[in-house]
Coordinates of C-alpha atoms in Angstrom, one line a residue:
Chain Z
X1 CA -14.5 47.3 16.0
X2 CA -11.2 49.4 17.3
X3 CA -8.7 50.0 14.3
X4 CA -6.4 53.4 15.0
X5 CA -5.1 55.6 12.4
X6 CA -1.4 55.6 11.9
X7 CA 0.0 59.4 12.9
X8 CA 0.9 59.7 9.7
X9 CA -2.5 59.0 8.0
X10 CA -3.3 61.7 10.7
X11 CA -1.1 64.2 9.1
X12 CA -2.1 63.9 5.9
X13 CA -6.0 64.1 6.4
X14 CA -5.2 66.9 8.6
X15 CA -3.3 68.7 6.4
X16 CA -5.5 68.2 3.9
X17 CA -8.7 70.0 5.8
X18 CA -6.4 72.6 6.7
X19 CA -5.9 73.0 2.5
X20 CA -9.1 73.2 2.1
X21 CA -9.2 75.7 5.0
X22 CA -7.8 77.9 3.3
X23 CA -9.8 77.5 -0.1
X24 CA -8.4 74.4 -2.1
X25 CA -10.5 72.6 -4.7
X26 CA -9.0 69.2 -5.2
X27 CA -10.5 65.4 -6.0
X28 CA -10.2 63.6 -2.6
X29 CA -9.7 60.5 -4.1
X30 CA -6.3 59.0 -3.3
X31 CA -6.1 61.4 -0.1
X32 CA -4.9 59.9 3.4
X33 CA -5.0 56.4 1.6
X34 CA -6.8 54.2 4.2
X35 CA -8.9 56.9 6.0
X36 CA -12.8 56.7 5.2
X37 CA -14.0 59.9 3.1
X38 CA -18.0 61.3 3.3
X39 CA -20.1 62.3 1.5
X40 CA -22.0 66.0 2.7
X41 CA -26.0 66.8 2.5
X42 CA -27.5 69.2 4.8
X43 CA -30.9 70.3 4.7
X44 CA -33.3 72.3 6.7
X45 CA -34.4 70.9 9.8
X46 CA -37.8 70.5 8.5
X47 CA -36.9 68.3 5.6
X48 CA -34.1 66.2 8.2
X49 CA -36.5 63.2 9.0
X50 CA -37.1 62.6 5.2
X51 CA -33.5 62.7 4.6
X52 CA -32.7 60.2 7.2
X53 CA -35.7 58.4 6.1
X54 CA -34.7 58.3 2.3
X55 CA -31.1 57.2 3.8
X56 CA -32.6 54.2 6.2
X57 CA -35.0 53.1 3.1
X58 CA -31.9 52.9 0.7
X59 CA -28.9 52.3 2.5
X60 CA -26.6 51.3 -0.2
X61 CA -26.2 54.5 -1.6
X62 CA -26.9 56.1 1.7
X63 CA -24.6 54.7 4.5
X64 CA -25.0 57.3 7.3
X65 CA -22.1 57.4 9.1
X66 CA -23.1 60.6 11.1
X67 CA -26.0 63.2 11.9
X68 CA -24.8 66.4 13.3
X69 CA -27.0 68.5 15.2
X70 CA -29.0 70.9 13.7
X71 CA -26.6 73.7 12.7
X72 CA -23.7 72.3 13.8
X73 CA -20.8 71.9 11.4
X74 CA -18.3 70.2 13.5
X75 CA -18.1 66.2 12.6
X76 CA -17.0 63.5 15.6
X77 CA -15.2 61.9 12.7
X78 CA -12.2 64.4 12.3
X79 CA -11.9 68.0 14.0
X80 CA -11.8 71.3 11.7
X81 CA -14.1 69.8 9.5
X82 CA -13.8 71.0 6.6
X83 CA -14.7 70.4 2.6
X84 CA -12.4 71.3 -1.2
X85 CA -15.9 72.0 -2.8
X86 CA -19.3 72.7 -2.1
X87 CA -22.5 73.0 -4.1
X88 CA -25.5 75.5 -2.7
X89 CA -28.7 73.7 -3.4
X90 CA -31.9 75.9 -4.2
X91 CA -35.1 75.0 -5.0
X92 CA -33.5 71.8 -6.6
X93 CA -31.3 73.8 -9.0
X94 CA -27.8 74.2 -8.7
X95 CA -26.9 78.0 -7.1
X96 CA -23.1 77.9 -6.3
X97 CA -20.6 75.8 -6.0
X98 CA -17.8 77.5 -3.5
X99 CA -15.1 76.1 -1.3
X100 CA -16.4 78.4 2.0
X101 CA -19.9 77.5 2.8
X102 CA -20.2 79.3 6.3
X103 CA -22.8 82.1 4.3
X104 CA -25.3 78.8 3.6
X105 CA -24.6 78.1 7.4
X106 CA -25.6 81.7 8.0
X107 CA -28.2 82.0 6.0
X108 CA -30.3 78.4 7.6
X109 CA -28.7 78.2 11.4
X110 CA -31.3 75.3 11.3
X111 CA -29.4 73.3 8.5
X112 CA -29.1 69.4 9.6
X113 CA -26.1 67.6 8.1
X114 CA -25.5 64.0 6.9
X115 CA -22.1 62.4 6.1
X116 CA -22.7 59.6 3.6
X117 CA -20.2 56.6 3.5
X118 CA -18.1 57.1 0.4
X119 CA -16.7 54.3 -2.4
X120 CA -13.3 55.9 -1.8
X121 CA -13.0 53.9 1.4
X122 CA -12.7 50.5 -0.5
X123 CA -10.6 52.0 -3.2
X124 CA -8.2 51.7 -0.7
X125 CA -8.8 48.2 -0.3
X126 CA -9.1 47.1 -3.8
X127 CA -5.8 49.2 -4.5
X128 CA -3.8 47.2 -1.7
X129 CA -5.1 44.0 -3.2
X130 CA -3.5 45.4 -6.5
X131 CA -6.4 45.8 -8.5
X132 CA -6.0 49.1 -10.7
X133 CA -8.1 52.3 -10.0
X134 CA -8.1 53.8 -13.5
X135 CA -9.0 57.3 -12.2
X136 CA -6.6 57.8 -9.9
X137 CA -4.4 56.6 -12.6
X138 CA -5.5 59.3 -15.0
X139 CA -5.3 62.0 -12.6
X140 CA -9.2 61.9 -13.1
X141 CA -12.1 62.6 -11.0
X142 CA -14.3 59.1 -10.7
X143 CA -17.0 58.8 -12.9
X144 CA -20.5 58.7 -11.9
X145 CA -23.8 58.1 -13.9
X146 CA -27.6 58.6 -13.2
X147 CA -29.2 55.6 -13.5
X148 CA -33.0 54.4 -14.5
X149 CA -33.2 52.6 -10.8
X150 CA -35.7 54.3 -8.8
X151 CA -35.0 54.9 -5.3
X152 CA -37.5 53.8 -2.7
X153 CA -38.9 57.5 -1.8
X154 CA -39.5 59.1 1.8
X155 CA -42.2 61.6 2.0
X156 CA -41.1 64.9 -0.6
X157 CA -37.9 63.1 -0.8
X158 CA -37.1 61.2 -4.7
X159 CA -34.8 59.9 -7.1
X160 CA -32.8 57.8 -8.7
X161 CA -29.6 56.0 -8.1
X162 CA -26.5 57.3 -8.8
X163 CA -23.5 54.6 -9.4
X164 CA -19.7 55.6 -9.5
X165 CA -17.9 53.0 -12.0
X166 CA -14.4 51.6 -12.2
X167 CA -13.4 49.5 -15.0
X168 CA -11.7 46.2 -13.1
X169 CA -10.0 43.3 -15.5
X170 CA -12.3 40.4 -15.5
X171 CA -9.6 38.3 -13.9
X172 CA -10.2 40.3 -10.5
X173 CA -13.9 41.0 -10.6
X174 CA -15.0 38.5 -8.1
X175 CA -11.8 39.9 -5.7
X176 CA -13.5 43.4 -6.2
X177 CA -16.9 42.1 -5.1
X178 CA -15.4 40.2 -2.3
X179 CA -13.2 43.1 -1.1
X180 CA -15.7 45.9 -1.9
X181 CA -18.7 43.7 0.4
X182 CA -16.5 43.7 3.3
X183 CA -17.7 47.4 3.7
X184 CA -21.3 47.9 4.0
X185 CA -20.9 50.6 5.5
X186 CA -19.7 52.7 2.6
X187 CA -21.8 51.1 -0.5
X188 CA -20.2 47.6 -0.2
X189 CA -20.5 45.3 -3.1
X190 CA -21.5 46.4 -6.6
X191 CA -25.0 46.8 -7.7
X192 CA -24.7 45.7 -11.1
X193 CA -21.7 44.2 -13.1
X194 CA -21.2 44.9 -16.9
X195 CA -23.9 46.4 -19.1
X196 CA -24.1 49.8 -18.9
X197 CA -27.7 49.8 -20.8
X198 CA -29.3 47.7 -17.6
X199 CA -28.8 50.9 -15.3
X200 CA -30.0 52.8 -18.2
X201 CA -26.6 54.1 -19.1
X202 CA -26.2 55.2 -22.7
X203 CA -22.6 56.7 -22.7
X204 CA -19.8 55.7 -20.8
X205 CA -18.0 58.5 -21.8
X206 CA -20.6 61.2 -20.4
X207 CA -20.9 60.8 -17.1
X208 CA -23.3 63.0 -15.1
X209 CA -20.3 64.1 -12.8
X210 CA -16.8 63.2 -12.3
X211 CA -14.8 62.6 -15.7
X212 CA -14.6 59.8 -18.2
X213 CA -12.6 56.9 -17.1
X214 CA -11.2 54.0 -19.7
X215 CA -12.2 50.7 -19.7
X216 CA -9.6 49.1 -21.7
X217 CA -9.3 44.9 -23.1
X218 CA -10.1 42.5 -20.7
X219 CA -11.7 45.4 -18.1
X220 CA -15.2 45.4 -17.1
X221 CA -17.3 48.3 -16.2
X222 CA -17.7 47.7 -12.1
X223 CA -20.6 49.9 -11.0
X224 CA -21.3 50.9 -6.9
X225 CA -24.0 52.5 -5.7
X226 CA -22.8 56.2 -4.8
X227 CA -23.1 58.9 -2.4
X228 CA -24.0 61.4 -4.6
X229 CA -27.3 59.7 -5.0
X230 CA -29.0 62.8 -2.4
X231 CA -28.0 65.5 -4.8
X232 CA -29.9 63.5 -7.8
X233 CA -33.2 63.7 -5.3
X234 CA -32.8 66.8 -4.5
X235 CA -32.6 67.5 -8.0
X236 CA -36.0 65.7 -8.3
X237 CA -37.4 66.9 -5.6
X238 CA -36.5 70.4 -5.4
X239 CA -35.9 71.1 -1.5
X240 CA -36.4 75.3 -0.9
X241 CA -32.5 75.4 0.1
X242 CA -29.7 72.2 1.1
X243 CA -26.0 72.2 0.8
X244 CA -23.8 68.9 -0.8
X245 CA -20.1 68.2 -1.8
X246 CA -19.0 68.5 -4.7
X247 CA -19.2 65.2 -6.2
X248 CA -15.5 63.9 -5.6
X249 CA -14.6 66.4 -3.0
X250 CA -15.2 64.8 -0.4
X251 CA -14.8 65.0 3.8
X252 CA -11.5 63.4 4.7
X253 CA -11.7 61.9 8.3
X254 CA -9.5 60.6 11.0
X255 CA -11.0 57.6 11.0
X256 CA -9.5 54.4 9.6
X257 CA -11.5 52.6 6.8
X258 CA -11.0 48.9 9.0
X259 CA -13.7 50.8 11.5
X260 CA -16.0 50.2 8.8
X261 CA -14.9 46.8 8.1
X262 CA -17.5 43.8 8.3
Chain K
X1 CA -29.9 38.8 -0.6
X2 CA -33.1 36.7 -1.7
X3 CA -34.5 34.0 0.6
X4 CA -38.3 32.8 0.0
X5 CA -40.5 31.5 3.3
X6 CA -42.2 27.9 2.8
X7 CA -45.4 27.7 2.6
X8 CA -46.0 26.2 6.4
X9 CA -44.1 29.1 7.4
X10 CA -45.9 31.7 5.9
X11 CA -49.3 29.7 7.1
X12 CA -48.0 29.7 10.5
X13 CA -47.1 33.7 10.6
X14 CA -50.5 34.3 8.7
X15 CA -52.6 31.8 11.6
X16 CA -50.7 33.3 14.8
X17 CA -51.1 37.1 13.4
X18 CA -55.0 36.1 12.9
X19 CA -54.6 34.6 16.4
X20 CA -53.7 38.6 17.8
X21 CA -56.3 39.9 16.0
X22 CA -58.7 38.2 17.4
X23 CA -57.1 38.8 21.1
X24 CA -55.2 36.1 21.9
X25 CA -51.9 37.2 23.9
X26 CA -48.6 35.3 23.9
X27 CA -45.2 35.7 24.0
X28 CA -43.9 34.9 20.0
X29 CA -40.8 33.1 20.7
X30 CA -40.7 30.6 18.5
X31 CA -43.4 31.2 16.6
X32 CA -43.3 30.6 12.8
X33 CA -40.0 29.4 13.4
X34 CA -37.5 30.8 10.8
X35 CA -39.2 34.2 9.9
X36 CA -38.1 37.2 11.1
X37 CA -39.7 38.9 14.2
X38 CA -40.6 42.7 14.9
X39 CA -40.0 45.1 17.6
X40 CA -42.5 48.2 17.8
X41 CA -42.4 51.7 18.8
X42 CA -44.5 54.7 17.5
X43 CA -44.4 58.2 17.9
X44 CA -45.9 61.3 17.2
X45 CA -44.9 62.6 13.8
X46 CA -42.8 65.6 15.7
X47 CA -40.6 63.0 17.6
X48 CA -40.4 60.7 14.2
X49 CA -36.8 62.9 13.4
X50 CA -35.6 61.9 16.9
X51 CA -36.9 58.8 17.0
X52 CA -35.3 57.5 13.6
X53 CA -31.9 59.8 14.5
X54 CA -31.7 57.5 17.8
X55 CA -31.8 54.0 16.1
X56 CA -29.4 55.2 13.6
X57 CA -26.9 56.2 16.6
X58 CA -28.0 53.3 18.4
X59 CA -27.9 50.6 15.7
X60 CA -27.0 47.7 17.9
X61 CA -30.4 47.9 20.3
X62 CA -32.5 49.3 17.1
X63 CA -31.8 48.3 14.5
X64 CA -34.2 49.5 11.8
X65 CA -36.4 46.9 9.6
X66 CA -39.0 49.5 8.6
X67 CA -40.2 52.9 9.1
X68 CA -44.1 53.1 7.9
X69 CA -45.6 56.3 6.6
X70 CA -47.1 58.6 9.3
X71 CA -50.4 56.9 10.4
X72 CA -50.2 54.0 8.3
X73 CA -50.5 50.6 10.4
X74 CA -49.7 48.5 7.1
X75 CA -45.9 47.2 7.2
X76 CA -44.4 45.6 4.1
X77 CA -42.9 42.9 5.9
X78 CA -46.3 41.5 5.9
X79 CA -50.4 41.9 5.5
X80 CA -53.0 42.2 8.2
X81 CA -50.0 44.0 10.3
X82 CA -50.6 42.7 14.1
X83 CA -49.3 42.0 17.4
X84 CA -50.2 40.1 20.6
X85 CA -49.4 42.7 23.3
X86 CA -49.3 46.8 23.0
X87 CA -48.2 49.2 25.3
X88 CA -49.5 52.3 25.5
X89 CA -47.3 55.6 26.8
X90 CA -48.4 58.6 28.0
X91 CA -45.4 61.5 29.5
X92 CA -43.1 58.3 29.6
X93 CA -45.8 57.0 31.9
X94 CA -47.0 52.7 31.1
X95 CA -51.0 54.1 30.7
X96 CA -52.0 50.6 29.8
X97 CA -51.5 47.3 27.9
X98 CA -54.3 45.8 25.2
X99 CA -54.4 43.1 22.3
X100 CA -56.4 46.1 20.3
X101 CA -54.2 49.4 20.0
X102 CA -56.8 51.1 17.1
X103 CA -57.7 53.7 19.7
X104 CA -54.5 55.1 19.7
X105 CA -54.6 55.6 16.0
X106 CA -57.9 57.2 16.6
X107 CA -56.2 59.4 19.0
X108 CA -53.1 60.2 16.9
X109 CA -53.6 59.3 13.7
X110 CA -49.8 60.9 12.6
X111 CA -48.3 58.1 14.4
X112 CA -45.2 57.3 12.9
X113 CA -44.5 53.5 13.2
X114 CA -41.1 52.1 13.7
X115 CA -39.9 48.2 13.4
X116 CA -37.1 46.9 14.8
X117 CA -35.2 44.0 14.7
X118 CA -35.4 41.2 17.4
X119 CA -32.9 38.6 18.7
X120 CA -35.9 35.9 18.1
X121 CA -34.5 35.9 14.3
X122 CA -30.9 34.8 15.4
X123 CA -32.3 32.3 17.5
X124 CA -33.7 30.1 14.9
X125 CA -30.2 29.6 13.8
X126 CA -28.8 29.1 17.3
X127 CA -31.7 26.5 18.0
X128 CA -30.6 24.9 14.2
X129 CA -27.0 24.6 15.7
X130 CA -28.4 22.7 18.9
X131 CA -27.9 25.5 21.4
X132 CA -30.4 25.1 24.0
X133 CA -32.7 28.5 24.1
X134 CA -33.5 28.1 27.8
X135 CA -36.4 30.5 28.0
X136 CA -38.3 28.3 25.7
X137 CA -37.2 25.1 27.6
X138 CA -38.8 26.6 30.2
X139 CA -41.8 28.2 28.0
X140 CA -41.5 31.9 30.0
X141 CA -40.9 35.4 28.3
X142 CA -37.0 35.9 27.3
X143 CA -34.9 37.7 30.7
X144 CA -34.5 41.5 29.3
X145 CA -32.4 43.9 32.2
X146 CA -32.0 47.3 32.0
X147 CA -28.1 48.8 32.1
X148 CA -26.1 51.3 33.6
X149 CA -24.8 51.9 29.7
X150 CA -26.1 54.8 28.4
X151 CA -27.6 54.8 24.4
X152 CA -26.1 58.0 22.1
X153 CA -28.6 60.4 22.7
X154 CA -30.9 61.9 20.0
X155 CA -32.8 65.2 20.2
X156 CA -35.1 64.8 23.2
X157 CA -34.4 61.0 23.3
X158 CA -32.1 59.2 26.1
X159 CA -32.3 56.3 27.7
X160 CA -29.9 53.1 28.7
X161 CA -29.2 50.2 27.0
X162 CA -31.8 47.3 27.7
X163 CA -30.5 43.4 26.7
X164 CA -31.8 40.4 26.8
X165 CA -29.9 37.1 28.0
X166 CA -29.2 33.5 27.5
X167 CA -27.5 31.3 29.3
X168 CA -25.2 29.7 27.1
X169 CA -23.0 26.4 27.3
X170 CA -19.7 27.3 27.4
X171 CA -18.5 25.1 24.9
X172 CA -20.9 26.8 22.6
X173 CA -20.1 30.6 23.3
X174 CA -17.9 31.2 20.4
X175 CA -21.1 29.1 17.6
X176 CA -23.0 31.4 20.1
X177 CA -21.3 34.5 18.7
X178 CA -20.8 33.5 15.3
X179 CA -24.3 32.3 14.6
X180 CA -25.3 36.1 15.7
X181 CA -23.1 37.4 14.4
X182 CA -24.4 36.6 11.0
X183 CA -27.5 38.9 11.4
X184 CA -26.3 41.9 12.2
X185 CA -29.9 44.2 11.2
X186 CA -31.2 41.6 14.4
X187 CA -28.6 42.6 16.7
X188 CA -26.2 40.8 16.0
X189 CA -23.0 39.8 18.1
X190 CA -23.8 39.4 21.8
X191 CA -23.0 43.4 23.4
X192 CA -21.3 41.2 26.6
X193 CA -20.5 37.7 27.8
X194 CA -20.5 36.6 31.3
X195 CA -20.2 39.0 34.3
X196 CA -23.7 41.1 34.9
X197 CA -22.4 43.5 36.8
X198 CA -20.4 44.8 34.1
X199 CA -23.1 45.9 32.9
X200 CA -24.6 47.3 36.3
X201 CA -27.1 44.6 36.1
X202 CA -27.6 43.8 40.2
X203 CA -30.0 40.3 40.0
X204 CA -30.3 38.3 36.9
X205 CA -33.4 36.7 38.9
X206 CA -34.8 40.0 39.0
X207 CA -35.4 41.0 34.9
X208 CA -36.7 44.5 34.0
X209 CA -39.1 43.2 31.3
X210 CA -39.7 39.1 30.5
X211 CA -39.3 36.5 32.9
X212 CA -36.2 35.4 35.0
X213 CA -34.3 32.0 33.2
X214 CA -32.3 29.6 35.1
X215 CA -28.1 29.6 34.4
X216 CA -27.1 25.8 35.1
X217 CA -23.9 24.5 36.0
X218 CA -21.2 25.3 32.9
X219 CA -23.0 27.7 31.1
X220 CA -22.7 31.5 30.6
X221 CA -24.6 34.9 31.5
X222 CA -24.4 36.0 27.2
X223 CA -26.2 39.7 26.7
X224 CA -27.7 40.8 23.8
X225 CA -28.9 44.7 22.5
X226 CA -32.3 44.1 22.9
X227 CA -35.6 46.1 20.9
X228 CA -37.0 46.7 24.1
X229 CA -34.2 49.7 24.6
X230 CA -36.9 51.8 22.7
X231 CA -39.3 51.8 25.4
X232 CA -36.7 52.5 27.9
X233 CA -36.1 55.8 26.0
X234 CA -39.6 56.4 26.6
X235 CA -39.9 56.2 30.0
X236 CA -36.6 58.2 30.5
X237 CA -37.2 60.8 28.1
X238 CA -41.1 61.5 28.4
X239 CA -42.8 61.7 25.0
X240 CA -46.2 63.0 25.2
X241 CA -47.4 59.9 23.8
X242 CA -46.0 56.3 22.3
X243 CA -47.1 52.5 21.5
X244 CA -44.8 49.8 21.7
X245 CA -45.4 46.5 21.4
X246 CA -45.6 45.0 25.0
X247 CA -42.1 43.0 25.6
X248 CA -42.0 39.6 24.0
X249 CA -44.9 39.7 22.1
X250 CA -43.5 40.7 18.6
X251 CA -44.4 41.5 15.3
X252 CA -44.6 38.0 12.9
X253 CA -43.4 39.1 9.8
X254 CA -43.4 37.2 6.3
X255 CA -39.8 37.6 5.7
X256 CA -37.1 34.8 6.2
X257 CA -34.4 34.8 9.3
X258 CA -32.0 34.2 5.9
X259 CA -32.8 37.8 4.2
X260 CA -31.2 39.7 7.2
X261 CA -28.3 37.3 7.4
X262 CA -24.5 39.4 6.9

């Protein structure tokens, strides 16, 4: 599949690493429309098979796009690689969240990084298609809820699914599925339609990260399986040290989200 | 994606993996025709990272249908797990071919066991379309050629690209891609069509693993990532120790062609 980035999709993404550079924490949804975003987990070289092995037994929520070398933190999917948020990982509890994580870097030379496909990708194509993206709309980080779906484990590695949800008008749901499944690659088609209590979702309107969205008449509550599913197991599973993004701050890439096209 | 076997199906993948366990060795093209078949390479536990880093770089020649737990011989794709033809390795080195590989488990019981997808699955559904599949005309071993195309390293792990080929009618090339297309976790899309040499291949009389075919008057050369790429690795990149199923003679699995179709 060859797709190229228009040079101003360039600029943007490019510009936006280089504000996060520089210490920027901003939602990435919405940034360099049409570029694919990942999602960041690195962990210690000793715990990298099991990641990649948790990723390979549940791909949906964990598309790999790209393992870097152990200790490397430079991505073939955009140069200057860099985050607007960070979260520092240890023993499964959250230690930090910071926008410069070169100390983590410092501290495990060994660390092994994974970029995770991210639902932002198809945003982009739902939005072209004209279906609304409530969060974006509200200025709001997407929300994203644990889930009673257990993941299929690797080794130490556990947890459950985490969804991201966007409330689409029923008259577009089956556009959203169709659009959505073109990209496999980055969570594809929705894991569950509707009912919030079937994922074992009690409140909407507290989600375990991101912010509320609305779901207003005639919307349904869409819900994708979500990159941020690695920071639930390591939450459950309590890994001596790892590094993530902060759930929403994503890594902007060069690359075009048709690459990941179907 | 649900898809249930039939009964004679599932009887004729249970008979021919009793068949193996009792010795017999043949080539399973066609065999329990419509159920998926099973590429095989294991490694020690300290080259499982690698070995799982290099399918996921690699998708197109491995991709992965399982990953068993380190010295289990059980897959879930079906019960009494077993092949007609393995292949042990020793420093990259063939060390010898058996129906019975249980004194390699003996030996390394942290083996970590990998399955791969296989073209056999896709060609069910060219055979269903009416597209001859030559090498079983013929009754011989599918053509498999190494290439001068070099995989995406991983780690210690390098190798070339190994395909196999059929000769395809060319009124039938594009149903050819298409129906390959469709089953992308079984390698999908052909990797080339038509010239060898493109692909550094000298002698398509003269195949690396299998047996040669025969390309009659208006067909076409048409290359497929093949499983076998695995073992290539091997011998390039020198692993203590490996088993691989011997080329050809796959893994008969209880799952439908249908559950890995796009």
């Amino acid at each position: 599949m060859t797709a190229a980035a228009s040079a101003a999709q360039l600029e943007q993404a490019r510009a936006a690493r280089a504000r996060y550079r520089a210490g920027a924490a901003e939602p990435t949804s919405g940034v360099a429309h049409g570029l694919v975003q990942a999602n960041l987990i690195a962990v210690p070289a000793d715990w990298a098979f099991e990641t990649l092995l948790f990723a390979q037994r549940n791909p949906k929520p964990c598309p790999v796009l790209e393992v870097l070398e152990a200790g490397s933190t430079e991505s073939r999917l955009a140069p200057g690689s860099d985050i607007p948020g960070y979260r520092i990982w240890r023993d499964g509890e959250l230690a930090e969240e910071t926008t410069d994580a070169s100390a983590a870097w410092a501290e495990h030379p060994d660390l092994v990084s994974f970029l995770i496909g991210c639902s932002f990708t198809f945003e982009a194509g739902l939005a072209d298609a004209g279906i609304p993206i409530r969060h974006r709309e509200l200025g709001r980080n997407v929300p994203m809820y644990r889930t009673s779906t257990a993941c299929a484990p690797a080794g130490r590695l556990h947890g459950e699914l985490v969804v991201s949800m966007r409330p689409i008008p029923a008259s577009r749901l089956a556009d959203a599925v169709v659009i959505s499944g073109r990209y496999p690659a980055v969570h594809g088609a929705p894991v569950h339609i509707g009912d919030p209590a079937a994922l074992g979702i009690a409140d909407l309107d507290a989600p375990a990260f991101g912010e509320p969205s609305e779901v207003r008449a005639g919307e349904v509550p869409v819900f994708w399986a979500c990159g941020v599913t690695p920071q639930a197991a390591i939450m459950a599973s309590r890994p001596p040290f790892a590094v993530t993004h902060a759930p929403g701050h994503m890594f902007v890439t060069d690359v075009p989200d048709a690459a990941y096209a179907a």
